[in-house]
Amino acid sequence: MNVSLEPSRLAPADMMRASLIGLRTRRLRSILSGLGIVIGIAAMVGVLGLSESSKSDLLAQLDQLGTNMLRIEAGSGIGIGTGELPEDSTAMVSRVGPVEQVASISEVESSVYRTDLVPEGQTGGITVKAVDANLLATLQGQMASGIFLDEAASDLPVVVLGSVAAERLGVTDGAGGTVVWLGNEWFSVVGVMDTLDLSPDLDRAALVSYSTAEEFLDHDGVPSTIYVRSDPDDIDAVRSVLPATVNPENPDEVEVTRPSDALEAKEAADQAFTNLLLGLGAVALLVGGVGIANVMVISVLERRGEIGLRRALGATKGHISIQFLGESLILATLGGLGGVALGSAVTAAYAWSQGWDVLIPTVAVVGGLSAALIIGVVAGLYPAMRAARVSPTEALRTL
Amino acid sequence: MSPTASTSTPTTPVPINERTVLALSNVTKSYPGTPPVHAIRGLDLDIRAGELVAIVGPSGSGKSTLLHVIGTLDRATSGTVSVAGYDVDDLNDKQLSSLRSRHIGFVFQQFFLLAGETALDNVADGLLYTGMALSHRRVLAKQALDQVGLAHRMSHEATKLSGGERQRVAIARALIGSPDIILADEPTGNLDSKSGEDVVRLIENLNADGTTIVVITHDHEIAARFPRRVSLLDGRIVEDTRLVETGGMQ
Ligand SMILES: Nc1ncnc2c1ncn2[C@@H]1O[C@H](COP(=O)(O)OP(=O)(O)O)[C@@H](O)[C@H]1O
Ligand SMILES: [Mg+2]
């Protein structure tokens, strides 16, 4: 006499509602249990976002400064070289085909002070250098104020300060006609440079022209450093011929470096730190997952009566496990969304404070949410299985 | 009216249908253990559509076990159970769930209402696992609440109602969708006598409207009021009597 029995069904909307009951009735506990996920995802999104934002800043910086600059120095190893390059180095380098710009720097044995009253020796770490007039252009640097050393003023007692040097000498405005005590002479400050990312040593220097150095500071003009801009396509070739060009007899005593490599190396170091933080974020996620599983197991024990009732109302074991799995999934997803929001906010705030472009990588958002979903499922599996195995008769007997 | 197999002449206040909604034949239920507990020992019981049956017996006599077997929440150790025309042995667990969702209503001593839900939605949950849309279930739930006289409590949170009201909400939840049979396990067990009396009267009224109801109770006073009384002792039926209504149809 059996007519076919339609299977019991749970509409998707009702499934969702059932899964939300635990969250609605145990709000504080749910929030606390989701917190681990929030923190874990926020850490990962924040770390990835910040590293991406800083990287994009660096790329922009590299783009602006160019990677086609080379720096030539006298080798500084033990027992080699004099710390000086051959006198005609600059001219030799200019003759290399793809070289577009050459500017040299020469160390001047002198010191600069704010006034003539400052005791000798208190230089504040500021060096004096004689430089070519096209140095700033070669470095693609900018003036913060005033002008760079130009040909017209090449034999007057004028000086341009690096950003740190200016600060230490108390010069705020390069165009303000301030004077400083350099060598045994008053020099007028005509300009202050912006920070130079590719040659930070110049930030702490006072720059004069070669002719000024010769006239007022009794300087011989032998270069110690040469900056070269080359055709970007030939940079490697240029790099390899430079030592022999500069010092054909002892090419080993010449050191050629690419300053932009240092910035890239710094980025690589940052990457290692990023990976460490990502690892910590993953640990927080794991702990968050365990937290959810723990809360869910307790919830299953507390809600045995409800489980028994639902079985009496026609729920299959599958319906019960789906409900608890859904609850865990919702908890983790909310945690994931909260984490993405928090991580993005932190990234945005920090990037903004650093003047970077805000970059929240899609991979962080998608990855963070997927991680949350996976954790939700994994954390919910065991509690869901426990819930499905609750015997309805025993659950309904309990008072 | 044909008499059912019972000890006394069948006469009931409402006409009893020919249709059997529940048939137990030589049913036993044992719980494994050392020694095993034989909660039900060879039990035959037929309940027809429209009946109101009290199952009475002292604590431990097997009443709840019997209700769970009838309600398909548990399977008998031996014997046959058929509910609403379905032989329970022929059905797998999923089909039993389905049977419960459409054909059996439950009322429990502890109410088992869901916290954080209104009375209306608790009643609507009675058809939750039929897959019927919530909007439709709410319409039926409203009617069921009306039937138990709680239409005015519809949007109150169910677990915050008084005990008697809570049990009436639970009865409405069992009632919704007009199941073939409603099984109530000690429905007045947690209520004061006034609320208990209201609930018993509600059950009588619902039965008068045609609902088949089995009430488990250890309260002989309540059992005595019902048209049919099945007494259990140590897992066996010791008495199955139908009330002869004086002046009723003979
Ligand atoms: N899950 C179980 N395991 C073992 N024994 C049980 C179990 N459930 C009930 N019993 C035993 O079965 C007997 C009948 O119990 P029950 O049906 O709850 O009786 P009642 O509802 O009449 O008080 C009792 O002796 C009880 O201890
Ligand atoms: Mg009992």
PDB file of N, CA, C and O in Angstrom, chain A residues 1-11 14 17 21 24-25 305-306 309-316 319 323 392-393 395-399, chain B residues 31 64-65 68 73-74 85-87 90-91 95 97-98 100-103 106 108 110 112 114-117 121 125 128-132 134 137 173:
ATOM      1  N   MET A   1       0.832  -1.214   0.000  1.00  0.00           N
ATOM      2  CA  MET A   1       0.000   0.000   0.000  1.00  0.00           C
ATOM      3  C   MET A   1       0.867   1.265   0.000  1.00  0.00           C
ATOM      4  O   MET A   1       0.392   2.375   0.097  1.00  0.00           O
ATOM      5  N   ASN A   2       2.161   1.065  -0.132  1.00  0.00           N
ATOM      6  CA  ASN A   2       3.054   2.223  -0.103  1.00  0.00           C
ATOM      7  C   ASN A   2       2.952   3.058  -1.366  1.00  0.00           C
ATOM      8  O   ASN A   2       3.167   2.573  -2.447  1.00  0.00           O
ATOM      9  N   VAL A   3       2.599   4.312  -1.169  1.00  0.00           N
ATOM     10  CA  VAL A   3       2.746   5.252  -2.275  1.00  0.00           C
ATOM     11  C   VAL A   3       4.139   5.852  -2.121  1.00  0.00           C
ATOM     12  O   VAL A   3       4.718   5.818  -1.050  1.00  0.00           O
ATOM     13  N   SER A   4       4.661   6.379  -3.212  1.00  0.00           N
ATOM     14  CA  SER A   4       6.044   6.877  -3.124  1.00  0.00           C
ATOM     15  C   SER A   4       6.112   8.065  -2.164  1.00  0.00           C
ATOM     16  O   SER A   4       5.195   8.872  -2.075  1.00  0.00           O
ATOM     17  N   LEU A   5       7.199   8.112  -1.443  1.00  0.00           N
ATOM     18  CA  LEU A   5       7.361   9.116  -0.402  1.00  0.00           C
ATOM     19  C   LEU A   5       8.341  10.161  -0.892  1.00  0.00           C
ATOM     20  O   LEU A   5       9.489   9.861  -1.173  1.00  0.00           O
ATOM     21  N   GLU A   6       7.850  11.378  -1.035  1.00  0.00           N
ATOM     22  CA  GLU A   6       8.757  12.449  -1.465  1.00  0.00           C
ATOM     23  C   GLU A   6       9.828  12.664  -0.400  1.00  0.00           C
ATOM     24  O   GLU A   6       9.522  12.676   0.784  1.00  0.00           O
ATOM     25  N   PRO A   7      11.072  12.828  -0.795  1.00  0.00           N
ATOM     26  CA  PRO A   7      12.116  13.001   0.222  1.00  0.00           C
ATOM     27  C   PRO A   7      11.925  14.312   0.983  1.00  0.00           C
ATOM     28  O   PRO A   7      11.330  15.252   0.457  1.00  0.00           O
ATOM     29  N   SER A   8      12.391  14.335   2.233  1.00  0.00           N
ATOM     30  CA  SER A   8      12.291  15.608   2.946  1.00  0.00           C
ATOM     31  C   SER A   8      13.297  16.572   2.334  1.00  0.00           C
ATOM     32  O   SER A   8      14.365  16.187   1.898  1.00  0.00           O
ATOM     33  N   ARG A   9      12.894  17.811   2.294  1.00  0.00           N
ATOM     34  CA  ARG A   9      13.718  18.815   1.621  1.00  0.00           C
ATOM     35  C   ARG A   9      13.831  20.040   2.502  1.00  0.00           C
ATOM     36  O   ARG A   9      12.950  20.340   3.306  1.00  0.00           O
ATOM     37  N   LEU A  10      14.938  20.756   2.322  1.00  0.00           N
ATOM     38  CA  LEU A  10      15.128  22.008   3.043  1.00  0.00           C
ATOM     39  C   LEU A  10      15.435  23.063   1.993  1.00  0.00           C
ATOM     40  O   LEU A  10      16.421  22.952   1.272  1.00  0.00           O
ATOM     41  N   ALA A  11      14.545  24.048   1.895  1.00  0.00           N
ATOM     42  CA  ALA A  11      14.763  25.092   0.891  1.00  0.00           C
ATOM     43  C   ALA A  11      16.065  25.824   1.196  1.00  0.00           C
ATOM     44  O   ALA A  11      16.418  26.005   2.364  1.00  0.00           O
ATOM     45  N   ASP A  14      15.895  28.478   3.735  1.00  0.00           N
ATOM     46  CA  ASP A  14      15.696  27.965   5.089  1.00  0.00           C
ATOM     47  C   ASP A  14      16.984  27.383   5.645  1.00  0.00           C
ATOM     48  O   ASP A  14      17.249  27.465   6.855  1.00  0.00           O
ATOM     49  N   ARG A  17      18.800  30.239   6.921  1.00  0.00           N
ATOM     50  CA  ARG A  17      18.215  30.710   8.178  1.00  0.00           C
ATOM     51  C   ARG A  17      18.598  29.790   9.331  1.00  0.00           C
ATOM     52  O   ARG A  17      18.948  30.247  10.422  1.00  0.00           O
ATOM     53  N   ILE A  21      20.926  30.633  12.973  1.00  0.00           N
ATOM     54  CA  ILE A  21      20.330  30.638  14.313  1.00  0.00           C
ATOM     55  C   ILE A  21      21.395  30.733  15.396  1.00  0.00           C
ATOM     56  O   ILE A  21      21.313  31.559  16.308  1.00  0.00           O
ATOM     57  N   ARG A  24      22.763  34.130  15.663  1.00  0.00           N
ATOM     58  CA  ARG A  24      21.848  35.139  16.179  1.00  0.00           C
ATOM     59  C   ARG A  24      21.667  34.992  17.688  1.00  0.00           C
ATOM     60  O   ARG A  24      21.588  35.975  18.409  1.00  0.00           O
ATOM     61  N   THR A  25      21.627  33.735  18.141  1.00  0.00           N
ATOM     62  CA  THR A  25      21.320  33.533  19.555  1.00  0.00           C
ATOM     63  C   THR A  25      22.567  33.513  20.429  1.00  0.00           C
ATOM     64  O   THR A  25      22.465  33.607  21.636  1.00  0.00           O
ATOM     65  N   GLY A 305      19.045  19.248  22.060  1.00  0.00           N
ATOM     66  CA  GLY A 305      17.586  19.293  22.035  1.00  0.00           C
ATOM     67  C   GLY A 305      17.078  19.786  20.684  1.00  0.00           C
ATOM     68  O   GLY A 305      16.161  19.214  20.092  1.00  0.00           O
ATOM     69  N   GLU A 306      17.691  20.856  20.220  1.00  0.00           N
ATOM     70  CA  GLU A 306      17.295  21.415  18.917  1.00  0.00           C
ATOM     71  C   GLU A 306      17.525  20.392  17.808  1.00  0.00           C
ATOM     72  O   GLU A 306      16.695  20.243  16.899  1.00  0.00           O
ATOM     73  N   LEU A 309      14.846  17.806  17.993  1.00  0.00           N
ATOM     74  CA  LEU A 309      13.600  18.365  17.471  1.00  0.00           C
ATOM     75  C   LEU A 309      13.615  18.376  15.950  1.00  0.00           C
ATOM     76  O   LEU A 309      12.656  17.971  15.288  1.00  0.00           O
ATOM     77  N   ARG A 310      14.705  18.851  15.392  1.00  0.00           N
ATOM     78  CA  ARG A 310      14.784  18.946  13.925  1.00  0.00           C
ATOM     79  C   ARG A 310      14.663  17.566  13.280  1.00  0.00           C
ATOM     80  O   ARG A 310      14.005  17.415  12.257  1.00  0.00           O
ATOM     81  N   ARG A 311      15.283  16.570  13.923  1.00  0.00           N
ATOM     82  CA  ARG A 311      15.134  15.220  13.373  1.00  0.00           C
ATOM     83  C   ARG A 311      13.671  14.801  13.437  1.00  0.00           C
ATOM     84  O   ARG A 311      13.144  14.197  12.517  1.00  0.00           O
ATOM     85  N   ALA A 312      12.992  15.153  14.540  1.00  0.00           N
ATOM     86  CA  ALA A 312      11.573  14.818  14.663  1.00  0.00           C
ATOM     87  C   ALA A 312      10.745  15.556  13.618  1.00  0.00           C
ATOM     88  O   ALA A 312       9.743  15.051  13.123  1.00  0.00           O
ATOM     89  N   LEU A 313      11.183  16.764  13.257  1.00  0.00           N
ATOM     90  CA  LEU A 313      10.450  17.536  12.252  1.00  0.00           C
ATOM     91  C   LEU A 313      10.733  17.039  10.843  1.00  0.00           C
ATOM     92  O   LEU A 313      10.167  17.548   9.883  1.00  0.00           O
ATOM     93  N   GLY A 314      11.648  16.072  10.731  1.00  0.00           N
ATOM     94  CA  GLY A 314      11.871  15.482   9.417  1.00  0.00           C
ATOM     95  C   GLY A 314      13.238  15.752   8.821  1.00  0.00           C
ATOM     96  O   GLY A 314      13.481  15.429   7.661  1.00  0.00           O
ATOM     97  N   ALA A 315      14.135  16.360   9.613  1.00  0.00           N
ATOM     98  CA  ALA A 315      15.476  16.614   9.093  1.00  0.00           C
ATOM     99  C   ALA A 315      16.231  15.301   8.952  1.00  0.00           C
ATOM    100  O   ALA A 315      16.149  14.435   9.816  1.00  0.00           O
ATOM    101  N   THR A 316      16.967  15.158   7.861  1.00  0.00           N
ATOM    102  CA  THR A 316      17.854  14.007   7.722  1.00  0.00           C
ATOM    103  C   THR A 316      19.174  14.357   8.415  1.00  0.00           C
ATOM    104  O   THR A 316      19.408  15.511   8.776  1.00  0.00           O
ATOM    105  N   HIS A 319      20.742  17.098   6.569  1.00  0.00           N
ATOM    106  CA  HIS A 319      20.250  18.447   6.874  1.00  0.00           C
ATOM    107  C   HIS A 319      20.916  19.003   8.115  1.00  0.00           C
ATOM    108  O   HIS A 319      21.256  20.183   8.185  1.00  0.00           O
ATOM    109  N   GLN A 323      23.508  22.192   8.244  1.00  0.00           N
ATOM    110  CA  GLN A 323      23.211  23.368   9.061  1.00  0.00           C
ATOM    111  C   GLN A 323      24.436  23.820   9.852  1.00  0.00           C
ATOM    112  O   GLN A 323      24.790  25.001   9.859  1.00  0.00           O
ATOM    113  N   PRO A 392      18.555  11.106  17.893  1.00  0.00           N
ATOM    114  CA  PRO A 392      17.383  11.937  18.176  1.00  0.00           C
ATOM    115  C   PRO A 392      16.651  11.495  19.437  1.00  0.00           C
ATOM    116  O   PRO A 392      16.181  12.333  20.208  1.00  0.00           O
ATOM    117  N   THR A 393      16.580  10.186  19.661  1.00  0.00           N
ATOM    118  CA  THR A 393      15.820   9.738  20.831  1.00  0.00           C
ATOM    119  C   THR A 393      16.518  10.161  22.119  1.00  0.00           C
ATOM    120  O   THR A 393      15.875  10.643  23.043  1.00  0.00           O
ATOM    121  N   ALA A 395      18.588  12.676  22.410  1.00  0.00           N
ATOM    122  CA  ALA A 395      18.536  14.133  22.482  1.00  0.00           C
ATOM    123  C   ALA A 395      17.184  14.591  23.003  1.00  0.00           C
ATOM    124  O   ALA A 395      17.090  15.546  23.765  1.00  0.00           O
ATOM    125  N   LEU A 396      16.125  13.883  22.623  1.00  0.00           N
ATOM    126  CA  LEU A 396      14.788  14.305  23.023  1.00  0.00           C
ATOM    127  C   LEU A 396      14.447  13.865  24.450  1.00  0.00           C
ATOM    128  O   LEU A 396      13.548  14.406  25.062  1.00  0.00           O
ATOM    129  N   ARG A 397      15.153  12.862  24.945  1.00  0.00           N
ATOM    130  CA  ARG A 397      14.925  12.439  26.327  1.00  0.00           C
ATOM    131  C   ARG A 397      15.500  13.428  27.321  1.00  0.00           C
ATOM    132  O   ARG A 397      15.014  13.564  28.422  1.00  0.00           O
ATOM    133  N   THR A 398      16.590  14.108  26.905  1.00  0.00           N
ATOM    134  CA  THR A 398      17.284  15.001  27.850  1.00  0.00           C
ATOM    135  C   THR A 398      16.389  16.169  28.200  1.00  0.00           C
ATOM    136  O   THR A 398      15.678  16.705  27.376  1.00  0.00           O
ATOM    137  N   LEU A 399      16.471  16.554  29.458  1.00  0.00           N
ATOM    138  CA  LEU A 399      15.630  17.660  29.891  1.00  0.00           C
ATOM    139  C   LEU A 399      16.440  18.918  30.019  1.00  0.00           C
ATOM    140  O   LEU A 399      17.554  18.891  30.395  1.00  0.00           O
TER     141      LEU A 399
ATOM    142  N   TYR B  31      17.317  -2.549  24.357  1.00  0.00           N
ATOM    143  CA  TYR B  31      18.554  -1.765  24.315  1.00  0.00           C
ATOM    144  C   TYR B  31      19.702  -2.696  24.672  1.00  0.00           C
ATOM    145  O   TYR B  31      19.649  -3.372  25.697  1.00  0.00           O
ATOM    146  N   SER B  64       7.956   6.253  26.491  1.00  0.00           N
ATOM    147  CA  SER B  64       8.737   7.084  25.566  1.00  0.00           C
ATOM    148  C   SER B  64       9.340   6.237  24.460  1.00  0.00           C
ATOM    149  O   SER B  64       9.359   6.641  23.290  1.00  0.00           O
ATOM    150  N   THR B  65       9.823   5.063  24.845  1.00  0.00           N
ATOM    151  CA  THR B  65      10.373   4.162  23.830  1.00  0.00           C
ATOM    152  C   THR B  65       9.316   3.856  22.780  1.00  0.00           C
ATOM    153  O   THR B  65       9.576   3.916  21.576  1.00  0.00           O
ATOM    154  N   HIS B  68       8.813   6.779  20.512  1.00  0.00           N
ATOM    155  CA  HIS B  68       9.909   6.918  19.541  1.00  0.00           C
ATOM    156  C   HIS B  68       9.790   5.893  18.413  1.00  0.00           C
ATOM    157  O   HIS B  68      10.079   6.198  17.258  1.00  0.00           O
ATOM    158  N   LEU B  73      11.448   7.584  15.113  1.00  0.00           N
ATOM    159  CA  LEU B  73      12.731   8.144  15.523  1.00  0.00           C
ATOM    160  C   LEU B  73      13.683   7.006  15.883  1.00  0.00           C
ATOM    161  O   LEU B  73      14.889   7.195  15.981  1.00  0.00           O
ATOM    162  N   ASP B  74      13.115   5.842  16.131  1.00  0.00           N
ATOM    163  CA  ASP B  74      13.911   4.675  16.483  1.00  0.00           C
ATOM    164  C   ASP B  74      13.246   3.466  15.821  1.00  0.00           C
ATOM    165  O   ASP B  74      12.040   3.484  15.566  1.00  0.00           O
ATOM    166  N   GLY B  85       0.228   4.209   6.582  1.00  0.00           N
ATOM    167  CA  GLY B  85       0.206   3.338   5.422  1.00  0.00           C
ATOM    168  C   GLY B  85       1.578   2.898   4.955  1.00  0.00           C
ATOM    169  O   GLY B  85       1.686   2.135   4.003  1.00  0.00           O
ATOM    170  N   TYR B  86       2.622   3.385   5.596  1.00  0.00           N
ATOM    171  CA  TYR B  86       3.973   2.991   5.198  1.00  0.00           C
ATOM    172  C   TYR B  86       4.522   1.963   6.181  1.00  0.00           C
ATOM    173  O   TYR B  86       4.480   2.182   7.399  1.00  0.00           O
ATOM    174  N   ASP B  87       5.049   0.873   5.617  1.00  0.00           N
ATOM    175  CA  ASP B  87       5.706  -0.112   6.455  1.00  0.00           C
ATOM    176  C   ASP B  87       7.117   0.395   6.743  1.00  0.00           C
ATOM    177  O   ASP B  87       7.927   0.562   5.830  1.00  0.00           O
ATOM    178  N   ASP B  90      10.286  -1.013   5.311  1.00  0.00           N
ATOM    179  CA  ASP B  90      10.601  -0.826   3.897  1.00  0.00           C
ATOM    180  C   ASP B  90      11.316   0.493   3.621  1.00  0.00           C
ATOM    181  O   ASP B  90      11.729   0.745   2.497  1.00  0.00           O
ATOM    182  N   LEU B  91      11.382   1.336   4.630  1.00  0.00           N
ATOM    183  CA  LEU B  91      11.904   2.684   4.382  1.00  0.00           C
ATOM    184  C   LEU B  91      13.324   2.825   4.933  1.00  0.00           C
ATOM    185  O   LEU B  91      13.645   2.314   6.005  1.00  0.00           O
ATOM    186  N   GLN B  95      13.928   8.182   4.038  1.00  0.00           N
ATOM    187  CA  GLN B  95      12.481   8.099   3.828  1.00  0.00           C
ATOM    188  C   GLN B  95      11.732   8.239   5.155  1.00  0.00           C
ATOM    189  O   GLN B  95      10.645   8.810   5.199  1.00  0.00           O
ATOM    190  N   SER B  97      12.729  10.131   7.586  1.00  0.00           N
ATOM    191  CA  SER B  97      12.725  11.580   7.829  1.00  0.00           C
ATOM    192  C   SER B  97      11.575  12.221   7.076  1.00  0.00           C
ATOM    193  O   SER B  97      10.860  13.076   7.602  1.00  0.00           O
ATOM    194  N   SER B  98      11.430  11.796   5.846  1.00  0.00           N
ATOM    195  CA  SER B  98      10.369  12.341   5.017  1.00  0.00           C
ATOM    196  C   SER B  98       8.996  12.028   5.614  1.00  0.00           C
ATOM    197  O   SER B  98       8.108  12.876   5.667  1.00  0.00           O
ATOM    198  N   ARG B 100       8.302  11.580   8.712  1.00  0.00           N
ATOM    199  CA  ARG B 100       8.095  12.453   9.866  1.00  0.00           C
ATOM    200  C   ARG B 100       7.748  13.868   9.433  1.00  0.00           C
ATOM    201  O   ARG B 100       6.933  14.539  10.059  1.00  0.00           O
ATOM    202  N   SER B 101       8.377  14.313   8.337  1.00  0.00           N
ATOM    203  CA  SER B 101       8.161  15.713   7.956  1.00  0.00           C
ATOM    204  C   SER B 101       6.735  15.962   7.473  1.00  0.00           C
ATOM    205  O   SER B 101       6.237  17.070   7.601  1.00  0.00           O
ATOM    206  N   ARG B 102       6.093  14.933   6.929  1.00  0.00           N
ATOM    207  CA  ARG B 102       4.767  15.165   6.341  1.00  0.00           C
ATOM    208  C   ARG B 102       3.624  14.477   7.087  1.00  0.00           C
ATOM    209  O   ARG B 102       2.489  14.922   7.012  1.00  0.00           O
ATOM    210  N   HIS B 103       3.915  13.374   7.770  1.00  0.00           N
ATOM    211  CA  HIS B 103       2.817  12.548   8.271  1.00  0.00           C
ATOM    212  C   HIS B 103       2.722  12.462   9.788  1.00  0.00           C
ATOM    213  O   HIS B 103       1.744  11.965  10.307  1.00  0.00           O
ATOM    214  N   PHE B 106       4.945  15.990  16.361  1.00  0.00           N
ATOM    215  CA  PHE B 106       5.419  15.669  17.718  1.00  0.00           C
ATOM    216  C   PHE B 106       5.181  16.824  18.680  1.00  0.00           C
ATOM    217  O   PHE B 106       5.335  17.990  18.322  1.00  0.00           O
ATOM    218  N   PHE B 108       6.440  17.666  22.744  1.00  0.00           N
ATOM    219  CA  PHE B 108       7.293  17.152  23.816  1.00  0.00           C
ATOM    220  C   PHE B 108       7.038  17.883  25.119  1.00  0.00           C
ATOM    221  O   PHE B 108       6.608  19.035  25.130  1.00  0.00           O
ATOM    222  N   GLN B 110       9.229  19.110  27.005  1.00  0.00           N
ATOM    223  CA  GLN B 110      10.129  20.284  27.103  1.00  0.00           C
ATOM    224  C   GLN B 110       9.889  21.310  26.008  1.00  0.00           C
ATOM    225  O   GLN B 110      10.727  22.179  25.769  1.00  0.00           O
ATOM    226  N   PHE B 112      10.674  22.312  23.312  1.00  0.00           N
ATOM    227  CA  PHE B 112      11.686  22.418  22.247  1.00  0.00           C
ATOM    228  C   PHE B 112      11.343  23.487  21.218  1.00  0.00           C
ATOM    229  O   PHE B 112      11.264  23.224  20.024  1.00  0.00           O
ATOM    230  N   LEU B 114      12.457  27.039  19.320  1.00  0.00           N
ATOM    231  CA  LEU B 114      13.732  27.652  18.972  1.00  0.00           C
ATOM    232  C   LEU B 114      13.788  29.074  19.520  1.00  0.00           C
ATOM    233  O   LEU B 114      12.888  29.886  19.283  1.00  0.00           O
ATOM    234  N   ALA B 115      14.861  29.336  20.267  1.00  0.00           N
ATOM    235  CA  ALA B 115      15.054  30.681  20.818  1.00  0.00           C
ATOM    236  C   ALA B 115      15.323  31.657  19.675  1.00  0.00           C
ATOM    237  O   ALA B 115      15.861  31.283  18.643  1.00  0.00           O
ATOM    238  N   GLY B 116      14.925  32.902  19.887  1.00  0.00           N
ATOM    239  CA  GLY B 116      15.229  33.930  18.888  1.00  0.00           C
ATOM    240  C   GLY B 116      14.300  33.907  17.694  1.00  0.00           C
ATOM    241  O   GLY B 116      14.496  34.638  16.745  1.00  0.00           O
ATOM    242  N   GLU B 117      13.289  33.034  17.734  1.00  0.00           N
ATOM    243  CA  GLU B 117      12.314  33.014  16.643  1.00  0.00           C
ATOM    244  C   GLU B 117      10.937  33.343  17.188  1.00  0.00           C
ATOM    245  O   GLU B 117      10.618  33.029  18.328  1.00  0.00           O
ATOM    246  N   ASP B 121       7.089  31.734  13.412  1.00  0.00           N
ATOM    247  CA  ASP B 121       8.138  30.998  12.697  1.00  0.00           C
ATOM    248  C   ASP B 121       8.419  29.647  13.336  1.00  0.00           C
ATOM    249  O   ASP B 121       8.766  28.686  12.644  1.00  0.00           O
ATOM    250  N   ASP B 125       8.105  26.189  11.339  1.00  0.00           N
ATOM    251  CA  ASP B 125       9.164  25.174  11.303  1.00  0.00           C
ATOM    252  C   ASP B 125       8.602  23.754  11.244  1.00  0.00           C
ATOM    253  O   ASP B 125       9.312  22.818  10.889  1.00  0.00           O
ATOM    254  N   LEU B 128       9.194  22.756   7.976  1.00  0.00           N
ATOM    255  CA  LEU B 128      10.499  23.208   7.473  1.00  0.00           C
ATOM    256  C   LEU B 128      11.106  22.221   6.494  1.00  0.00           C
ATOM    257  O   LEU B 128      11.616  22.589   5.442  1.00  0.00           O
ATOM    258  N   TYR B 129      11.024  20.937   6.836  1.00  0.00           N
ATOM    259  CA  TYR B 129      11.736  19.944   6.030  1.00  0.00           C
ATOM    260  C   TYR B 129      10.867  19.323   4.933  1.00  0.00           C
ATOM    261  O   TYR B 129      11.169  18.258   4.431  1.00  0.00           O
ATOM    262  N   THR B 130       9.787  20.042   4.581  1.00  0.00           N
ATOM    263  CA  THR B 130       9.027  19.627   3.407  1.00  0.00           C
ATOM    264  C   THR B 130       9.515  20.412   2.200  1.00  0.00           C
ATOM    265  O   THR B 130       9.111  20.126   1.074  1.00  0.00           O
ATOM    266  N   GLY B 131      10.344  21.436   2.440  1.00  0.00           N
ATOM    267  CA  GLY B 131      10.848  22.248   1.343  1.00  0.00           C
ATOM    268  C   GLY B 131       9.875  23.331   0.915  1.00  0.00           C
ATOM    269  O   GLY B 131      10.138  24.080  -0.016  1.00  0.00           O
ATOM    270  N   MET B 132       8.748  23.445   1.643  1.00  0.00           N
ATOM    271  CA  MET B 132       7.759  24.472   1.311  1.00  0.00           C
ATOM    272  C   MET B 132       8.332  25.859   1.634  1.00  0.00           C
ATOM    273  O   MET B 132       9.047  26.028   2.615  1.00  0.00           O
ATOM    274  N   LEU B 134       8.911  29.582   2.901  1.00  0.00           N
ATOM    275  CA  LEU B 134       8.588  30.167   4.198  1.00  0.00           C
ATOM    276  C   LEU B 134       7.286  30.967   4.147  1.00  0.00           C
ATOM    277  O   LEU B 134       6.460  30.887   5.057  1.00  0.00           O
ATOM    278  N   ARG B 137       4.510  28.633   4.336  1.00  0.00           N
ATOM    279  CA  ARG B 137       4.441  27.995   5.663  1.00  0.00           C
ATOM    280  C   ARG B 137       3.900  28.972   6.700  1.00  0.00           C
ATOM    281  O   ARG B 137       3.187  28.583   7.624  1.00  0.00           O
ATOM    282  N   ARG B 173       2.700  23.758  16.050  1.00  0.00           N
ATOM    283  CA  ARG B 173       3.777  23.307  15.161  1.00  0.00           C
ATOM    284  C   ARG B 173       3.559  21.849  14.728  1.00  0.00           C
ATOM    285  O   ARG B 173       3.861  21.478  13.596  1.00  0.00           O
TER     286      ARG B 173
END
